[in-house]
mmCIF file of C-alpha atoms in Angstrom:
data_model
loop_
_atom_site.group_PDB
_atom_site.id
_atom_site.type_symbol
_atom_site.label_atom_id
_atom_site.label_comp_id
_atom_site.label_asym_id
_atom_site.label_seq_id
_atom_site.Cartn_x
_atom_site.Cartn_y
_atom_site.Cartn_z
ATOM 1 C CA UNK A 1 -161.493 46.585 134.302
ATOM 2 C CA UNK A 2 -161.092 46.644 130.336
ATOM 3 C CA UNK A 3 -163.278 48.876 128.662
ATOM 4 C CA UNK A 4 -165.823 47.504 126.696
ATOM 5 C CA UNK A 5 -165.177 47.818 122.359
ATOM 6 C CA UNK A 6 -168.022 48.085 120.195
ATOM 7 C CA UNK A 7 -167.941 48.895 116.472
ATOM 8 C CA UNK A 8 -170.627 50.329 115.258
ATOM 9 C CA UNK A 9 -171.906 49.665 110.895
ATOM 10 C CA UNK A 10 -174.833 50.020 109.076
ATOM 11 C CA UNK A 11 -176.532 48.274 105.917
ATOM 12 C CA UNK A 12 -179.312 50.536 104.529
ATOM 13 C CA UNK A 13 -180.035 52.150 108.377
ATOM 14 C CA UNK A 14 -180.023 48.615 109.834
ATOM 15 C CA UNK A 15 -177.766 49.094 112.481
ATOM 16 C CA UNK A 16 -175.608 46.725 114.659
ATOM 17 C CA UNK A 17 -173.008 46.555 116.895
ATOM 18 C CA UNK A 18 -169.922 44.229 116.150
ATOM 19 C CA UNK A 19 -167.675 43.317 119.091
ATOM 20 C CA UNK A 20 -165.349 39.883 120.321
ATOM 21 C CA UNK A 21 -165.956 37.198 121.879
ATOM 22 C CA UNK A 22 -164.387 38.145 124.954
ATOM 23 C CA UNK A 23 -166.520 41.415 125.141
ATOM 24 C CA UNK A 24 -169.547 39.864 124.414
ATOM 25 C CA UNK A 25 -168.585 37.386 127.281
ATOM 26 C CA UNK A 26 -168.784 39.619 129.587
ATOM 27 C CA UNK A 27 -172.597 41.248 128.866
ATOM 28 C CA UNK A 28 -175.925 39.723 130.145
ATOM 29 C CA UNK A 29 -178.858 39.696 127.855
ATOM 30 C CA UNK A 30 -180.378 42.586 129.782
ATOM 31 C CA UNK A 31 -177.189 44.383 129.397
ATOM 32 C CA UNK A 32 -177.715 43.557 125.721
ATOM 33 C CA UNK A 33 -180.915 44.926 126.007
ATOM 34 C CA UNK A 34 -180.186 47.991 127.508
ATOM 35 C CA UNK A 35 -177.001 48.018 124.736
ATOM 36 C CA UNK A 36 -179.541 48.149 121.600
ATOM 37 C CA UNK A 37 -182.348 50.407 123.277
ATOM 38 C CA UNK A 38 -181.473 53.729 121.803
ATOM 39 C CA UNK A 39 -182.268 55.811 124.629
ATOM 40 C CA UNK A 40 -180.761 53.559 127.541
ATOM 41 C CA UNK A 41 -177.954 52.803 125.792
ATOM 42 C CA UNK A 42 -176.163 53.116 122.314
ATOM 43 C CA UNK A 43 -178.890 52.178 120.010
ATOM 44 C CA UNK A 44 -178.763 49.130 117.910
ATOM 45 C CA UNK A 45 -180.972 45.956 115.294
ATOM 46 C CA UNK A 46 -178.633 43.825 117.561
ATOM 47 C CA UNK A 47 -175.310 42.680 118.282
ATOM 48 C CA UNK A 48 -172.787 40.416 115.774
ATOM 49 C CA UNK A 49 -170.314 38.207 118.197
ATOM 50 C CA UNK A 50 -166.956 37.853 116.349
ATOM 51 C CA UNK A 51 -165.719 34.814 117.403
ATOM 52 C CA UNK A 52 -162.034 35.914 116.794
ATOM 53 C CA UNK A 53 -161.016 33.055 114.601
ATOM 54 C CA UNK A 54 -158.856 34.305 111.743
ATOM 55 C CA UNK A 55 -158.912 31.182 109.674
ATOM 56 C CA UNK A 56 -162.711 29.960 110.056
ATOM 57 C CA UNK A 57 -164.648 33.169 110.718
ATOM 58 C CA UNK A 58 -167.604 32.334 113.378
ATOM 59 C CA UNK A 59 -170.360 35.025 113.617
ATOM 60 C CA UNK A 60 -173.190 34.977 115.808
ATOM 61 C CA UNK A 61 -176.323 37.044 116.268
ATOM 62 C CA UNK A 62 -177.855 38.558 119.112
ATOM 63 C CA UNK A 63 -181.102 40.318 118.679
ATOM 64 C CA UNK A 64 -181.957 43.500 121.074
ATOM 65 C CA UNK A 65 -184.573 41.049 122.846
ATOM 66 C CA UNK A 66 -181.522 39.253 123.774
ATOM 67 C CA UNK A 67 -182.400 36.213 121.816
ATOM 68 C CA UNK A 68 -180.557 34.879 119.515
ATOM 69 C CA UNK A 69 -180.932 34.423 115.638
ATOM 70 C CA UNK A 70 -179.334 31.819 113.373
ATOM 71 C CA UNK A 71 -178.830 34.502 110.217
ATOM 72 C CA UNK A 72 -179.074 37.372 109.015
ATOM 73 C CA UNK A 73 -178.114 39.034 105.781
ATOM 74 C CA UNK A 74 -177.183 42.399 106.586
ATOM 75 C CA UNK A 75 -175.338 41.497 109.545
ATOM 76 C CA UNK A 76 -173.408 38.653 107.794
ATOM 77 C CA UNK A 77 -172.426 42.119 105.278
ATOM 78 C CA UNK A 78 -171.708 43.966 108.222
ATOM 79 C CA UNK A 79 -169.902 41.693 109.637
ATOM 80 C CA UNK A 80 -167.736 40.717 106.308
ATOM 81 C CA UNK A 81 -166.874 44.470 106.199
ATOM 82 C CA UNK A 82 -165.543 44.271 109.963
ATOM 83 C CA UNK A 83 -163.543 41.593 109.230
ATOM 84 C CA UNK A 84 -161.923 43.728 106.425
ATOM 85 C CA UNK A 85 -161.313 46.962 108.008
ATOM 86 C CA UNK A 86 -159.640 45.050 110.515
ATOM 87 C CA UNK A 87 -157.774 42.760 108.285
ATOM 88 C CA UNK A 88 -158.475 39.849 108.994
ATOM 89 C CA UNK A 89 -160.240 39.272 104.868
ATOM 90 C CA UNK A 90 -159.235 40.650 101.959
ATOM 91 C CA UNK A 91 -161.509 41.117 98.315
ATOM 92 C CA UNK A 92 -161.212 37.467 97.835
ATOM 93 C CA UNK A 93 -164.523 35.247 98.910
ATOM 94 C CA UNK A 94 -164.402 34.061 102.421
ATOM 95 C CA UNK A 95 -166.574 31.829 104.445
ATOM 96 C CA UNK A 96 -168.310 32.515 107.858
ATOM 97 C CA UNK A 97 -170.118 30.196 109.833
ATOM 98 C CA UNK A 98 -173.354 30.990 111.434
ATOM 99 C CA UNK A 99 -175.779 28.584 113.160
ATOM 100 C CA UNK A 100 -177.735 29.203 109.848
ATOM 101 C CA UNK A 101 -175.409 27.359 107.853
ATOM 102 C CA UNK A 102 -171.885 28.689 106.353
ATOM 103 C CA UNK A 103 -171.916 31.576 103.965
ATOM 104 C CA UNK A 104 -169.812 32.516 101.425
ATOM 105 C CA UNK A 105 -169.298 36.777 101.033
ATOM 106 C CA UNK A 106 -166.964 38.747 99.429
ATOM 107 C CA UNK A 107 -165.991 42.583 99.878
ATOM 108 C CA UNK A 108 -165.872 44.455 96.571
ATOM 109 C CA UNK A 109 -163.170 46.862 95.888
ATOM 110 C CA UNK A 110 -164.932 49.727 96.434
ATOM 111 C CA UNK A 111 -165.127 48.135 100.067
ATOM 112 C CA UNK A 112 -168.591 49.992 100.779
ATOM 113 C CA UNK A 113 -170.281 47.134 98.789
ATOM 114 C CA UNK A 114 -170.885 43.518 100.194
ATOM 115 C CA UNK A 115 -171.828 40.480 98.518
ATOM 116 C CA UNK A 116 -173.283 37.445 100.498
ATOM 117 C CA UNK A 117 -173.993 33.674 99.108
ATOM 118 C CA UNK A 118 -177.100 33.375 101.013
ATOM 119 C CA UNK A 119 -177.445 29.564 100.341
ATOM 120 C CA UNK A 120 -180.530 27.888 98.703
ATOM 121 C CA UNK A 121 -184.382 28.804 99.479
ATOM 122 C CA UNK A 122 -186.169 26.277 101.586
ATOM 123 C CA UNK A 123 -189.811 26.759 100.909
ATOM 124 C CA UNK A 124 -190.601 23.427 103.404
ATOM 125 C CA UNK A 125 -192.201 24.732 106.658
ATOM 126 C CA UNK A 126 -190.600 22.308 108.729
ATOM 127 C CA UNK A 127 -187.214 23.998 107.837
ATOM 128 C CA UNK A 128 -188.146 27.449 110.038
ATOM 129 C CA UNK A 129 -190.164 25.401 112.177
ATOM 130 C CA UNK A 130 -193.404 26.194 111.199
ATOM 131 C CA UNK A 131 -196.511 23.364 112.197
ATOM 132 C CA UNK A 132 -197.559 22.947 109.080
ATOM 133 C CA UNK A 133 -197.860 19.344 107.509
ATOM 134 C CA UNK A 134 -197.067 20.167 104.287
ATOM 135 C CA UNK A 135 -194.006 20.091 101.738
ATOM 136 C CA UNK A 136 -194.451 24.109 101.200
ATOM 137 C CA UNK A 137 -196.621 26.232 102.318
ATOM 138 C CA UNK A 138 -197.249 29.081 99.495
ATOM 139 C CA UNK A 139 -200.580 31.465 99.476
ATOM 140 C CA UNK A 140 -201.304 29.312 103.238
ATOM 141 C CA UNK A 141 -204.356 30.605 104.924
ATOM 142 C CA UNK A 142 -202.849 31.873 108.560
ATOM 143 C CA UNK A 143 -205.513 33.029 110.576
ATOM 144 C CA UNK A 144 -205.529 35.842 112.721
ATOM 145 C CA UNK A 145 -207.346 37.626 115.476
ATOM 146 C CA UNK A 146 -209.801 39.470 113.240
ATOM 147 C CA UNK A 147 -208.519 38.215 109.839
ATOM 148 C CA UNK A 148 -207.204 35.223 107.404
ATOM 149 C CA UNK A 149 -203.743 36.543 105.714
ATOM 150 C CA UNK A 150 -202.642 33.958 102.744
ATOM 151 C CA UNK A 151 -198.971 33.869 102.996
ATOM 152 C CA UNK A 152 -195.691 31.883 102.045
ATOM 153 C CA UNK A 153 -193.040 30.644 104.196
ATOM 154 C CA UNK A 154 -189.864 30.011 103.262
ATOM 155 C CA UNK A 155 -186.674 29.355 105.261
ATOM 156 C CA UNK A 156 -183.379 31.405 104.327
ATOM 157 C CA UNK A 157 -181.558 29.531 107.554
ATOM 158 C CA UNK A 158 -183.711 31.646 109.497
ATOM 159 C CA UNK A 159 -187.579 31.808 109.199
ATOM 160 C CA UNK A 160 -189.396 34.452 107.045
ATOM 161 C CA UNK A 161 -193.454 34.858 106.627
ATOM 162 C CA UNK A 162 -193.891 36.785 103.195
ATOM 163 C CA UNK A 163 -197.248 38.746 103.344
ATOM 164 C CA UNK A 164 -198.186 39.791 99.453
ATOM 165 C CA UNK A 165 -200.114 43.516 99.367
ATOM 166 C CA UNK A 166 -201.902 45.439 96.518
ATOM 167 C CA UNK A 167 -199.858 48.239 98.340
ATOM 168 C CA UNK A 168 -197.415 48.947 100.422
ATOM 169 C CA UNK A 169 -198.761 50.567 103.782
ATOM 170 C CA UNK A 170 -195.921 50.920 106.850
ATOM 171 C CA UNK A 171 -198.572 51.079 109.233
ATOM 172 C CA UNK A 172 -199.640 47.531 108.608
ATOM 173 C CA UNK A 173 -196.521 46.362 108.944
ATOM 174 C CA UNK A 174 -196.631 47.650 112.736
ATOM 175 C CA UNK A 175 -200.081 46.285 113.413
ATOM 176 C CA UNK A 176 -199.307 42.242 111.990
ATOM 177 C CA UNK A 177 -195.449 41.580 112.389
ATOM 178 C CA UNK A 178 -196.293 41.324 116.044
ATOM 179 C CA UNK A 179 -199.276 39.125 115.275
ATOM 180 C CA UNK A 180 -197.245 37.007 112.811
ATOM 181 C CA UNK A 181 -194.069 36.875 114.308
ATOM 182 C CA UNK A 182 -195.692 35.634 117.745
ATOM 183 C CA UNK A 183 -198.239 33.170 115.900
ATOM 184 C CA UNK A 184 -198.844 29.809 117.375
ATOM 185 C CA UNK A 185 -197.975 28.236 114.463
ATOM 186 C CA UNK A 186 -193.911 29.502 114.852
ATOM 187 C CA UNK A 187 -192.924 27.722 117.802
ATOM 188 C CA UNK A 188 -189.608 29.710 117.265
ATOM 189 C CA UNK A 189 -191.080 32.858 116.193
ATOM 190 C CA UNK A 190 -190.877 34.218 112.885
ATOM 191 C CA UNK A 191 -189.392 37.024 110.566
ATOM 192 C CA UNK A 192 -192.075 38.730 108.471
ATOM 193 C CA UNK A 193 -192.263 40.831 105.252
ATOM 194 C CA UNK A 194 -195.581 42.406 103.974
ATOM 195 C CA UNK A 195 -194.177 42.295 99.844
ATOM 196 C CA UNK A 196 -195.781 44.837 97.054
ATOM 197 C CA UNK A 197 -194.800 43.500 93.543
ATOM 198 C CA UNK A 198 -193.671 46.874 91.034
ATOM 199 C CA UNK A 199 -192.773 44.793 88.139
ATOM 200 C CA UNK A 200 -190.940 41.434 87.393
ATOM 201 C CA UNK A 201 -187.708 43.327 88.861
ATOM 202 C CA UNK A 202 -188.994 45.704 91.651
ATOM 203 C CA UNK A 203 -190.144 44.708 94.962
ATOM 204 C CA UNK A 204 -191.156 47.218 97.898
ATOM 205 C CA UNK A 205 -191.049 45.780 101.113
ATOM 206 C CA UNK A 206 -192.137 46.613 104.951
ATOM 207 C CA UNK A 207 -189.738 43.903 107.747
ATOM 208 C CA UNK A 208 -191.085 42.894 110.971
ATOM 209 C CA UNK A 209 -187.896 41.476 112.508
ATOM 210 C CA UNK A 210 -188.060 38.814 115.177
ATOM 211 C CA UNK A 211 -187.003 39.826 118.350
ATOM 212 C CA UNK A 212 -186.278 43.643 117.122
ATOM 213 C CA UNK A 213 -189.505 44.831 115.999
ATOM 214 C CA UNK A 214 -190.046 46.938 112.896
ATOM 215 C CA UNK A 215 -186.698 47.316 110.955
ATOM 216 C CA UNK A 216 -185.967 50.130 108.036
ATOM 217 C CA UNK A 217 -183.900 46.787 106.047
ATOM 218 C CA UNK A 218 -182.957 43.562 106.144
ATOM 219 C CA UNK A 219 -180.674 41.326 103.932
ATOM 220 C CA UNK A 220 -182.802 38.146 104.687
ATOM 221 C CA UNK A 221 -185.845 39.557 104.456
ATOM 222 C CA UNK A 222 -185.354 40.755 100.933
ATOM 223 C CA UNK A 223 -183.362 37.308 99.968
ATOM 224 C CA UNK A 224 -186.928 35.863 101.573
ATOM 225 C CA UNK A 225 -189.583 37.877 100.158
ATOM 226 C CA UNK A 226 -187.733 37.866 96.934
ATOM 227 C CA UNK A 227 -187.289 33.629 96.688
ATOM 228 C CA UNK A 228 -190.982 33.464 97.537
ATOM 229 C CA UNK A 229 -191.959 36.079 94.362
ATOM 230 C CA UNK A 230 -189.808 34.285 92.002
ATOM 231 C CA UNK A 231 -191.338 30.658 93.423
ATOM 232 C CA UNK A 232 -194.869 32.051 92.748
ATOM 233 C CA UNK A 233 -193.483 33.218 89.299
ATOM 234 C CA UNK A 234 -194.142 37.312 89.838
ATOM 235 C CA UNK A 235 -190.355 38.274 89.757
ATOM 236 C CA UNK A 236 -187.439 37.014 87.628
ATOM 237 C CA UNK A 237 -183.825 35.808 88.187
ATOM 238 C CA UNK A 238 -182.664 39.545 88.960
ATOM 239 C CA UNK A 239 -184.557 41.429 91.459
ATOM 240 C CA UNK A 240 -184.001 44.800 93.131
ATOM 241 C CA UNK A 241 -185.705 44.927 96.623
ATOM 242 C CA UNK A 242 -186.845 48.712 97.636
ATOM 243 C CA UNK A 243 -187.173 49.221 101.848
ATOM 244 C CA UNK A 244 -187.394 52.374 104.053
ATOM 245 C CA UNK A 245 -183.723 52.423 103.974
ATOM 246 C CA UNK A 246 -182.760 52.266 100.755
ATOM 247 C CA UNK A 247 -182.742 49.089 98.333
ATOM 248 C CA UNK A 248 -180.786 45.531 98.028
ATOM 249 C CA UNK A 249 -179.908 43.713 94.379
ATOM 250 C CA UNK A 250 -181.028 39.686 94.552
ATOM 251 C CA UNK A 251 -179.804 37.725 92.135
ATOM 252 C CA UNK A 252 -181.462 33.945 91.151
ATOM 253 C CA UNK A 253 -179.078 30.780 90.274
ATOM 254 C CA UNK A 254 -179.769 27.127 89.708
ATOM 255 C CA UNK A 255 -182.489 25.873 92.337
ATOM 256 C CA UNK A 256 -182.758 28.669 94.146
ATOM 257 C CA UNK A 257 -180.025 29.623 95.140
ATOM 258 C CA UNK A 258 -179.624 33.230 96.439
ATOM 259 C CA UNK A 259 -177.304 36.054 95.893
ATOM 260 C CA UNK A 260 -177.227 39.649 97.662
ATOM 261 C CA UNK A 261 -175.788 42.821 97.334
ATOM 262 C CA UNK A 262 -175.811 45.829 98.957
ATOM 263 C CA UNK A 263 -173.858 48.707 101.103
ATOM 264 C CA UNK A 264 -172.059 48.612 104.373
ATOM 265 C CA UNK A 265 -171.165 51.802 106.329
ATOM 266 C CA UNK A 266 -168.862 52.335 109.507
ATOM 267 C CA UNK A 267 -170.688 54.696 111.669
ATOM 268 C CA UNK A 268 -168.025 54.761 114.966
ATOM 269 C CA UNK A 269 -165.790 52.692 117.141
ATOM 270 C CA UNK A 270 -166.046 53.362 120.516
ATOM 271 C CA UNK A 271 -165.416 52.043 124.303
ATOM 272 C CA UNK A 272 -167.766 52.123 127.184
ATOM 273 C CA UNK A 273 -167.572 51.428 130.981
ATOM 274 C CA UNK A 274 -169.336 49.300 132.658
ATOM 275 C CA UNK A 275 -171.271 51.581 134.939
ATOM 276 C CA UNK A 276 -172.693 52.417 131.733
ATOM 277 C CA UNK A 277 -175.889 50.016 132.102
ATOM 278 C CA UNK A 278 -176.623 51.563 135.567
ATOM 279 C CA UNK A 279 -179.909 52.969 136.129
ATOM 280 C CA UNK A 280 -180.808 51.186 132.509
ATOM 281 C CA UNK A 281 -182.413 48.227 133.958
ATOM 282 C CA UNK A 282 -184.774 49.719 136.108
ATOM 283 C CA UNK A 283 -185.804 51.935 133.132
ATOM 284 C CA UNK A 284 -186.248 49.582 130.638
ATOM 285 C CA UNK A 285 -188.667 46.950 133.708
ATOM 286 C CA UNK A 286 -190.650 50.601 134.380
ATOM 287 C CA UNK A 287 -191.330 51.330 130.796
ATOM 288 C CA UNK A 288 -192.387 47.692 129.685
ATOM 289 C CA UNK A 289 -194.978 48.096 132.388
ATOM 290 C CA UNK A 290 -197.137 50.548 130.885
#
């Protein structure tokens, strides 16, 4: 049997593995699972699918739930960066299609810097789904177990909840992403971002990523949190978006359309067996039991 080829990148300590079509064919989502954990397996945010098409780039997204998401922003750079190391791109602009919509990105020359056309802002609820009958929802009342959050929603081809704090405080971030992301009213489950404002070009940011849990960056979520600040007027056209793993530049054209920048890293390439998801399984079923 062919070993299994995984490359491994990074945008800001958002990790994911990149592999073909043909590999990917070949994994179950609890073999995914066990893939992403980082103790059963190699550790990852999730998996990018390459579909192996040289002329019309097709990505998809696999999150370490085994679900599977319609966009992301640092895996669209991640994945932009794979598809130059391996040549398959050069610096010019290319597009990729995702089930979010096509995007346009470009690799800079100093190749350790990605640029993605994220598309425009859709602030209607209806677009992530969320059940609200409304044309936007901004500063909604979303009531919790033992609280009433007012948030904004806002669709970047995949759905984002942006949470606006006084401060910043990580350990809130643990304790409502799950509440927020699993909400009734997300019948697909939802991204979320709990936003401090610095100034009109500084935001600091905690992610609650669907179907992965607390995340040190995303590309989406800072495209999200940053479209919903400039919508509610608190940020301008240029915005720099500060997250535990480092920071992302947004840029503002026309009706909202988005712009992002930010680093890519190559952390490995590297082939496994399959025997290596033995005994993972069983581990993984024992520990989500306590």
């Amino acid at each position: 049997m062919t070993p299994l080829l995984f490359h491994k990148y990074h945008g800001l300590g958002n990790d994911y593995l990149v592999c073909h079509r043909s590999v990917a064919a070949r994994l179950s989502n609890e073999q995914i699972r066990i893939l992403c954990h980082p103790h059963y397996g190699i550790g990852s945010d999730g998996l990018l699918i390459d579909s192996g098409d040289s002329i019309n780039p097709r990505l998809r997204i696999i999150n370490p739930d085994g679900s599977e998401a319609e966009k992301s922003g640092n895996g669209l750079r991640i994945y932009a960066r794979y598809l130059f190391d391996i040549g398959r791109v050069s610096h010019l602009p290319f597009l990729v299609h995702t089930a979010g919509g096509d995007v346009q990105c470009r690799v800079d020359e100093d190749k350790h810097q990605v640029s993605v056309d994220m598309g425009r802002a859709n602030f209607n609820p209806a677009a992530l789904p969320a059940l609200i009958d409304l044309p936007e929802a901004l500063n909604y009342p979303l009531p919790l177990a033992k609280e009433t959050l007012s948030v904004s929603l806002v669709s970047m081809g995949n759905p984002h909840c942006v949470v606006p704090v006084n401060t910043l405080d990580l350990a809130q971030v643990h304790r409502l992403g799950p509440q927020i992301e699993n909400h009734p009213l997300f019948p697909k489950r939802t991204n979320v971002q709990l936003v401090e404002v610095i100034d009109r070009q500084t935001l600091h940011i905690g992610i609650w990523e669907r179907g992965a849990g607390f995340t040190l960056a995303s590309g989406s979520s800072s495209c999200a949190a940053a479209s919903v600040m400039r919508k509610l007027n608190r940020v301008d056209d240029n915005v720099s978006v500060r997250m535990p793993g480092g920071q992302l530049q947004i840029s503002f054209s026309g009706d909202f359309h988005v712009r992002m920048r930010g680093p890519v890293h190559k952390i490995a390439s590297l082939t496994l067996d399959e025997d290596c998801f033995i005994g993972g399984e069983e581990a993984l079923h024992r520990r989500e039991k306590r």
